[in-house]
mmCIF file of C-alpha atoms in Angstrom:
data_model
loop_
_atom_site.group_PDB
_atom_site.id
_atom_site.type_symbol
_atom_site.label_atom_id
_atom_site.label_comp_id
_atom_site.label_asym_id
_atom_site.label_seq_id
_atom_site.Cartn_x
_atom_site.Cartn_y
_atom_site.Cartn_z
ATOM 1 C CA MET C 1 0.000 0.000 0.000
ATOM 2 C CA ALA C 2 2.824 2.336 0.895
ATOM 3 C CA SER C 3 4.643 1.495 -2.321
ATOM 4 C CA SER C 4 1.525 2.287 -4.325
ATOM 5 C CA GLN C 5 1.203 5.685 -2.659
ATOM 6 C CA PHE C 6 4.886 6.393 -3.336
ATOM 7 C CA ILE C 7 4.500 5.530 -7.004
ATOM 8 C CA LEU C 8 1.410 7.740 -7.253
ATOM 9 C CA LEU C 9 3.206 10.636 -5.563
ATOM 10 C CA ALA C 10 6.210 10.242 -7.867
ATOM 11 C CA LEU C 11 3.914 10.247 -10.891
ATOM 12 C CA ILE C 12 2.172 13.428 -9.735
ATOM 13 C CA CYS C 13 5.526 15.161 -9.183
ATOM 14 C CA SER C 14 6.679 14.167 -12.652
ATOM 15 C CA ILE C 15 3.531 15.582 -14.213
ATOM 16 C CA LEU C 16 3.960 18.847 -12.275
ATOM 17 C CA LEU C 17 7.570 19.158 -13.447
ATOM 18 C CA LEU C 18 6.506 18.670 -17.048
ATOM 19 C CA LEU C 19 3.779 21.311 -16.771
ATOM 20 C CA ALA C 20 5.917 23.910 -14.993
ATOM 21 C CA PRO C 21 7.879 25.218 -18.055
ATOM 22 C CA SER C 22 4.747 25.581 -20.165
ATOM 23 C CA GLN C 23 3.004 27.506 -17.405
ATOM 24 C CA THR C 24 6.011 29.798 -17.006
ATOM 25 C CA LEU C 25 6.030 30.538 -20.729
ATOM 26 C CA ALA C 26 2.301 31.117 -20.674
ATOM 27 C CA GLN C 27 2.628 33.595 -17.831
ATOM 28 C CA SER C 28 5.335 35.746 -19.491
ATOM 29 C CA PRO C 29 4.801 35.790 -23.253
ATOM 30 C CA SER C 30 7.014 38.040 -25.403
ATOM 31 C CA ALA C 31 5.496 41.447 -26.276
ATOM 32 C CA PRO C 32 4.078 41.561 -29.826
ATOM 33 C CA ALA C 33 5.853 43.794 -32.352
ATOM 34 C CA PRO C 34 4.028 47.088 -32.976
ATOM 35 C CA ALA C 35 2.014 47.142 -36.172
ATOM 36 C CA PRO C 36 3.657 49.260 -38.854
ATOM 37 C CA SER C 37 1.915 52.580 -39.427
ATOM 38 C CA GLY C 38 0.291 53.036 -42.826
ATOM 39 C CA PRO C 39 1.020 55.817 -45.311
ATOM 40 C CA VAL C 40 -0.257 59.297 -44.475
ATOM 41 C CA ASN C 41 -3.519 60.116 -46.284
ATOM 42 C CA PHE C 42 -2.784 63.713 -47.265
ATOM 43 C CA THR C 43 -6.017 64.386 -49.174
ATOM 44 C CA GLY C 44 -7.938 62.719 -46.343
ATOM 45 C CA ILE C 45 -6.508 65.292 -43.925
ATOM 46 C CA LEU C 46 -7.649 68.134 -46.195
ATOM 47 C CA ASP C 47 -11.068 66.578 -46.709
ATOM 48 C CA LYS C 48 -11.522 66.216 -42.960
ATOM 49 C CA GLY C 49 -10.774 69.934 -42.587
ATOM 50 C CA GLY C 50 -13.968 70.671 -44.533
ATOM 51 C CA GLN C 51 -12.944 73.906 -46.281
ATOM 52 C CA PHE C 52 -10.299 72.868 -48.776
ATOM 53 C CA LYS C 53 -12.332 71.618 -51.754
ATOM 54 C CA THR C 54 -10.657 73.982 -54.224
ATOM 55 C CA LEU C 55 -7.198 72.939 -53.068
ATOM 56 C CA ILE C 56 -8.110 69.245 -53.295
ATOM 57 C CA HIS C 57 -9.479 69.768 -56.813
ATOM 58 C CA LEU C 58 -6.316 71.556 -57.939
ATOM 59 C CA MET C 59 -4.065 68.920 -56.410
ATOM 60 C CA THR C 60 -5.929 65.850 -57.651
ATOM 61 C CA VAL C 61 -7.799 66.824 -60.841
ATOM 62 C CA GLU C 62 -5.984 69.770 -62.388
ATOM 63 C CA THR C 63 -2.538 68.497 -61.373
ATOM 64 C CA GLN C 64 -0.965 65.445 -59.744
ATOM 65 C CA VAL C 65 0.628 67.356 -56.856
ATOM 66 C CA ALA C 66 -1.275 65.374 -54.191
ATOM 67 C CA LYS C 67 0.160 62.110 -55.506
ATOM 68 C CA GLN C 68 3.615 63.671 -55.626
ATOM 69 C CA ILE C 69 3.308 64.749 -51.995
ATOM 70 C CA GLU C 70 2.135 61.320 -50.829
ATOM 71 C CA ASN C 71 4.927 59.574 -52.752
ATOM 72 C CA GLN C 72 7.508 61.874 -51.198
ATOM 73 C CA LEU C 73 6.128 61.289 -47.711
ATOM 74 C CA ASN C 74 6.819 57.579 -48.136
ATOM 75 C CA THR C 75 10.413 58.099 -49.285
ATOM 76 C CA SER C 76 11.701 61.212 -47.518
ATOM 77 C CA SER C 77 13.376 61.142 -44.111
ATOM 78 C CA GLU C 78 12.978 64.926 -43.730
ATOM 79 C CA GLY C 79 9.190 65.014 -44.024
ATOM 80 C CA LEU C 80 7.080 67.818 -45.529
ATOM 81 C CA THR C 81 5.265 70.954 -44.396
ATOM 82 C CA VAL C 82 2.189 72.092 -46.357
ATOM 83 C CA PHE C 83 0.355 75.410 -46.140
ATOM 84 C CA ALA C 84 -3.272 74.847 -47.154
ATOM 85 C CA PRO C 85 -5.261 77.865 -48.438
ATOM 86 C CA THR C 86 -8.969 77.708 -47.642
ATOM 87 C CA ASP C 87 -11.754 77.886 -50.224
ATOM 88 C CA ASN C 88 -12.331 81.523 -49.220
ATOM 89 C CA ALA C 89 -8.668 82.254 -49.901
ATOM 90 C CA PHE C 90 -9.076 81.073 -53.495
ATOM 91 C CA ASN C 91 -12.398 82.881 -53.867
ATOM 92 C CA ASN C 92 -10.727 86.153 -52.865
ATOM 93 C CA LEU C 93 -8.218 85.956 -55.695
ATOM 94 C CA LYS C 94 -8.591 88.342 -58.597
ATOM 95 C CA SER C 95 -10.898 86.914 -61.266
ATOM 96 C CA GLY C 96 -9.004 84.774 -63.758
ATOM 97 C CA THR C 97 -5.884 84.399 -61.612
ATOM 98 C CA LEU C 98 -5.894 80.602 -61.793
ATOM 99 C CA ASN C 99 -7.369 80.283 -65.283
ATOM 100 C CA ASP C 100 -4.603 82.441 -66.713
ATOM 101 C CA LEU C 101 -1.981 79.981 -65.453
ATOM 102 C CA SER C 102 -0.766 77.071 -67.534
ATOM 103 C CA THR C 103 -0.777 73.617 -65.922
ATOM 104 C CA GLU C 104 2.962 73.920 -65.324
ATOM 105 C CA LYS C 105 2.526 77.219 -63.489
ATOM 106 C CA GLN C 106 -0.376 75.812 -61.464
ATOM 107 C CA VAL C 107 1.967 73.056 -60.309
ATOM 108 C CA GLN C 108 4.571 75.664 -59.351
ATOM 109 C CA LEU C 109 1.955 77.638 -57.414
ATOM 110 C CA LEU C 110 0.871 74.556 -55.454
ATOM 111 C CA LEU C 111 4.451 73.440 -54.754
ATOM 112 C CA TYR C 112 5.163 76.954 -53.501
ATOM 113 C CA HIS C 113 2.939 75.994 -50.549
ATOM 114 C CA VAL C 114 5.121 72.969 -49.701
ATOM 115 C CA LEU C 115 8.380 72.982 -47.718
ATOM 116 C CA PRO C 116 10.695 69.960 -48.199
ATOM 117 C CA LYS C 117 11.033 69.464 -44.438
ATOM 118 C CA TYR C 118 8.832 68.896 -41.403
ATOM 119 C CA TYR C 119 8.443 72.072 -39.303
ATOM 120 C CA THR C 120 6.509 72.675 -36.127
ATOM 121 C CA LEU C 121 4.994 76.143 -35.644
ATOM 122 C CA GLN C 122 7.654 77.029 -33.097
ATOM 123 C CA SER C 123 10.489 75.925 -35.363
ATOM 124 C CA LEU C 124 9.170 78.160 -38.163
ATOM 125 C CA VAL C 125 9.876 81.203 -35.966
ATOM 126 C CA THR C 126 13.589 80.392 -35.810
ATOM 127 C CA VAL C 127 14.271 79.380 -39.417
ATOM 128 C CA SER C 128 16.752 81.249 -41.611
ATOM 129 C CA ASN C 129 14.860 83.244 -44.215
ATOM 130 C CA PRO C 130 14.091 82.789 -47.002
ATOM 131 C CA VAL C 131 13.039 79.155 -46.710
ATOM 132 C CA ARG C 132 13.165 77.225 -49.971
ATOM 133 C CA THR C 133 9.908 75.677 -51.146
ATOM 134 C CA GLN C 134 9.305 72.745 -53.467
ATOM 135 C CA ALA C 135 8.890 75.317 -56.258
ATOM 136 C CA ASN C 136 12.418 76.633 -55.483
ATOM 137 C CA TYR C 137 11.000 80.065 -54.629
ATOM 138 C CA GLY C 138 11.488 81.359 -51.083
ATOM 139 C CA LEU C 139 9.087 82.129 -48.224
ATOM 140 C CA ASN C 140 9.835 84.330 -45.212
ATOM 141 C CA PHE C 141 8.603 83.583 -41.690
ATOM 142 C CA THR C 142 8.355 85.864 -38.680
ATOM 143 C CA GLY C 143 6.883 85.471 -35.234
ATOM 144 C CA GLN C 144 7.506 85.556 -31.504
ATOM 145 C CA ALA C 145 9.626 82.914 -29.834
ATOM 146 C CA ASN C 146 7.860 80.400 -27.585
ATOM 147 C CA THR C 147 4.503 81.171 -29.211
ATOM 148 C CA ASN C 148 2.473 79.677 -32.021
ATOM 149 C CA GLN C 149 1.960 83.042 -33.730
ATOM 150 C CA VAL C 150 3.707 82.774 -37.081
ATOM 151 C CA ASN C 151 3.386 85.004 -40.137
ATOM 152 C CA VAL C 152 4.390 83.968 -43.637
ATOM 153 C CA SER C 153 5.218 86.298 -46.530
ATOM 154 C CA SER C 154 5.734 85.667 -50.231
ATOM 155 C CA GLY C 155 6.676 89.264 -50.963
ATOM 156 C CA LEU C 156 3.271 89.882 -52.534
ATOM 157 C CA VAL C 157 1.104 88.275 -49.827
ATOM 158 C CA ASN C 158 1.369 88.355 -46.032
ATOM 159 C CA THR C 159 -0.806 86.176 -43.830
ATOM 160 C CA GLN C 160 -0.833 84.307 -40.545
ATOM 161 C CA VAL C 161 -0.209 80.588 -40.235
ATOM 162 C CA ASN C 162 -3.291 79.400 -38.414
ATOM 163 C CA ASN C 163 -4.802 76.102 -37.370
ATOM 164 C CA ALA C 164 -2.623 72.990 -37.543
ATOM 165 C CA LEU C 165 -4.693 70.443 -39.462
ATOM 166 C CA TYR C 166 -2.035 67.778 -38.914
ATOM 167 C CA GLN C 167 1.268 67.934 -37.059
ATOM 168 C CA GLN C 168 3.014 64.619 -36.726
ATOM 169 C CA MET C 169 6.233 63.540 -38.361
ATOM 170 C CA PRO C 170 6.609 63.199 -41.335
ATOM 171 C CA LEU C 171 3.844 65.705 -42.211
ATOM 172 C CA ALA C 172 2.658 69.075 -40.959
ATOM 173 C CA VAL C 173 -0.360 70.753 -42.590
ATOM 174 C CA TYR C 174 -1.234 74.328 -41.610
ATOM 175 C CA GLN C 175 -4.240 76.401 -42.656
ATOM 176 C CA VAL C 176 -3.640 79.799 -44.284
ATOM 177 C CA ASP C 177 -6.367 82.295 -45.179
ATOM 178 C CA LYS C 178 -4.626 83.653 -48.294
ATOM 179 C CA VAL C 179 -3.132 82.009 -51.351
ATOM 180 C CA LEU C 180 0.639 82.526 -51.264
ATOM 181 C CA LEU C 181 1.505 84.151 -54.600
ATOM 182 C CA PRO C 182 5.198 84.043 -55.549
ATOM 183 C CA ALA C 183 6.525 87.260 -57.053
ATOM 184 C CA GLU C 184 8.314 85.180 -59.694
ATOM 185 C CA LEU C 185 4.928 84.203 -61.186
ATOM 186 C CA PHE C 186 2.650 87.135 -60.389
ATOM 187 C CA GLU C 187 4.685 90.324 -60.068
ATOM 188 C CA ALA C 188 3.711 92.728 -62.898
ATOM 189 C CA SER C 189 6.489 94.006 -65.114
ATOM 190 C CA ALA C 190 7.401 97.634 -64.529
ATOM 191 C CA PRO C 191 6.431 100.012 -67.413
ATOM 192 C CA SER C 192 9.279 100.877 -69.748
ATOM 193 C CA ASN C 193 10.721 104.399 -69.454
ATOM 194 C CA SER C 194 13.140 104.044 -72.362
ATOM 195 C CA PRO C 195 13.283 106.966 -74.870
ATOM 196 C CA PRO C 196 11.801 106.613 -78.357
ATOM 197 C CA ALA C 197 13.825 104.723 -80.912
ATOM 198 C CA PRO C 198 16.418 106.767 -82.873
ATOM 199 C CA ALA C 199 14.600 106.066 -86.147
ATOM 200 C CA THR C 200 11.508 107.792 -84.828
ATOM 201 C CA LYS C 201 13.584 110.824 -83.817
ATOM 202 C CA SER C 202 15.182 110.960 -87.251
ATOM 203 C CA ASN C 203 11.814 110.954 -88.986
ATOM 204 C CA ASP C 204 10.528 113.660 -86.668
ATOM 205 C CA SER C 205 13.613 115.739 -87.385
ATOM 206 C CA ASN C 206 13.141 115.412 -91.128
ATOM 207 C CA SER C 207 9.501 116.402 -90.917
ATOM 208 C CA THR C 208 10.437 119.382 -88.751
ATOM 209 C CA THR C 209 13.073 120.498 -91.203
ATOM 210 C CA SER C 210 10.630 120.247 -94.103
ATOM 211 C CA ALA C 211 8.117 122.348 -92.222
ATOM 212 C CA LYS C 212 10.644 125.115 -91.552
ATOM 213 C CA GLY C 213 11.806 125.649 -95.106
ATOM 214 C CA PRO C 214 13.464 124.194 -98.210
ATOM 215 C CA THR C 215 16.339 121.837 -97.906
ATOM 216 C CA SER C 216 19.789 122.408 -99.425
ATOM 217 C CA SER C 217 18.714 120.380 -102.463
ATOM 218 C CA ASP C 218 15.745 122.687 -102.972
ATOM 219 C CA ASN C 219 18.060 125.736 -102.714
ATOM 220 C CA SER C 220 20.342 124.315 -105.428
ATOM 221 C CA ASP C 221 17.422 123.799 -107.793
ATOM 222 C CA SER C 222 16.234 127.407 -107.203
ATOM 223 C CA GLY C 223 19.731 128.793 -107.919
ATOM 224 C CA ALA C 224 19.959 126.843 -111.173
ATOM 225 C CA SER C 225 16.618 128.285 -112.363
ATOM 226 C CA GLN C 226 17.804 131.835 -111.688
ATOM 227 C CA MET C 227 21.023 131.248 -113.665
ATOM 228 C CA ASN C 228 19.037 129.976 -116.632
ATOM 229 C CA LEU C 229 16.823 133.100 -116.529
ATOM 230 C CA TRP C 230 19.805 135.501 -116.580
ATOM 231 C CA SER C 231 21.434 133.552 -119.398
ATOM 232 C CA GLY C 232 18.285 133.887 -121.499
ATOM 233 C CA MET C 233 18.095 137.608 -120.864
ATOM 234 C CA VAL C 234 21.737 138.149 -121.887
ATOM 235 C CA VAL C 235 21.249 136.189 -125.114
ATOM 236 C CA GLY C 236 18.186 138.288 -125.952
ATOM 237 C CA ILE C 237 19.975 141.591 -125.381
ATOM 238 C CA VAL C 238 22.899 140.494 -127.536
ATOM 239 C CA ALA C 239 20.527 139.527 -130.338
ATOM 240 C CA ILE C 240 18.781 142.898 -130.245
ATOM 241 C CA CYS C 241 22.094 144.759 -130.383
ATOM 242 C CA MET C 242 23.278 142.714 -133.398
ATOM 243 C CA GLY C 243 20.026 143.378 -135.233
ATOM 244 C CA THR C 244 20.374 147.134 -134.694
ATOM 245 C CA LEU C 245 23.905 147.213 -135.997
ATOM 246 C CA LEU C 246 22.927 145.324 -139.137
#
C-alpha cells in the first residue's frame, strides 16, 4: 500500500515538473511587435478639414501634386510641411488668376505651398529666411519665440499661419487664409521708361526740317533756275544789239 502511494506521488511530481515550463512561458509571453503605421492620407486630412475643396481639386484633378506629396512622404526622411489655403482664400483671388496659369505654373503655385522638411509652428519662428519651397521660390517667416503666432510672406502676400490640421512627423499641414503668390509668377512688369527709338527721332527731325523751309537740295534747284533766266536775258539783249547794228 505504501509502495503504491509512493508511485502515485512520484507520478504526480513528474507531471507537475513537465507542466511547470509551459506555465512559465504562458505567464510571461514576449510582447508583440508594434504594427507598422500606414502611409499618411494627405487628401484625407484636407477633406476632414472641410474647407479645402478647391485645393483638393487643384491637387488631384488639375494636377498630380497630391500624388507627388504622398509619394515623397513615403520616401523622404525629412518630411514635408504644407500650407493649405482655404476655399475663401481662393475665392478672394482676382478673377481669372488661376485660369490664366498654364498647368505647369499651377503646379509651381501649389508646390510653392510645400516645404521639403517637417516644421513645427515654433520651429518656423527660428528658421533662416528665405526658406526654400518645393517650387524653389522662397518664403519668409516671422513670429515671436515660444509662441504659435507665425506670419508667412511671399513678398506679394502676407498672412498668418493658423490652425494645424495635422502635425506629426513626417507631415505638418497648416491652414492659411490667403493664397501665397510668388513674385516670380505674379509680379507685374514695370512700365518701360526708355526713350523713343532713334529712327523715330530721325523721322521727326526730317519732318520738322521740311516744315521750316526748303532743304539744301531745294536751294540748289532754285539757284539753277535763276542762272538759266539771266542767261536767257543776256542772249536776248545780244541779239537785239546785233540786229540794230545790221
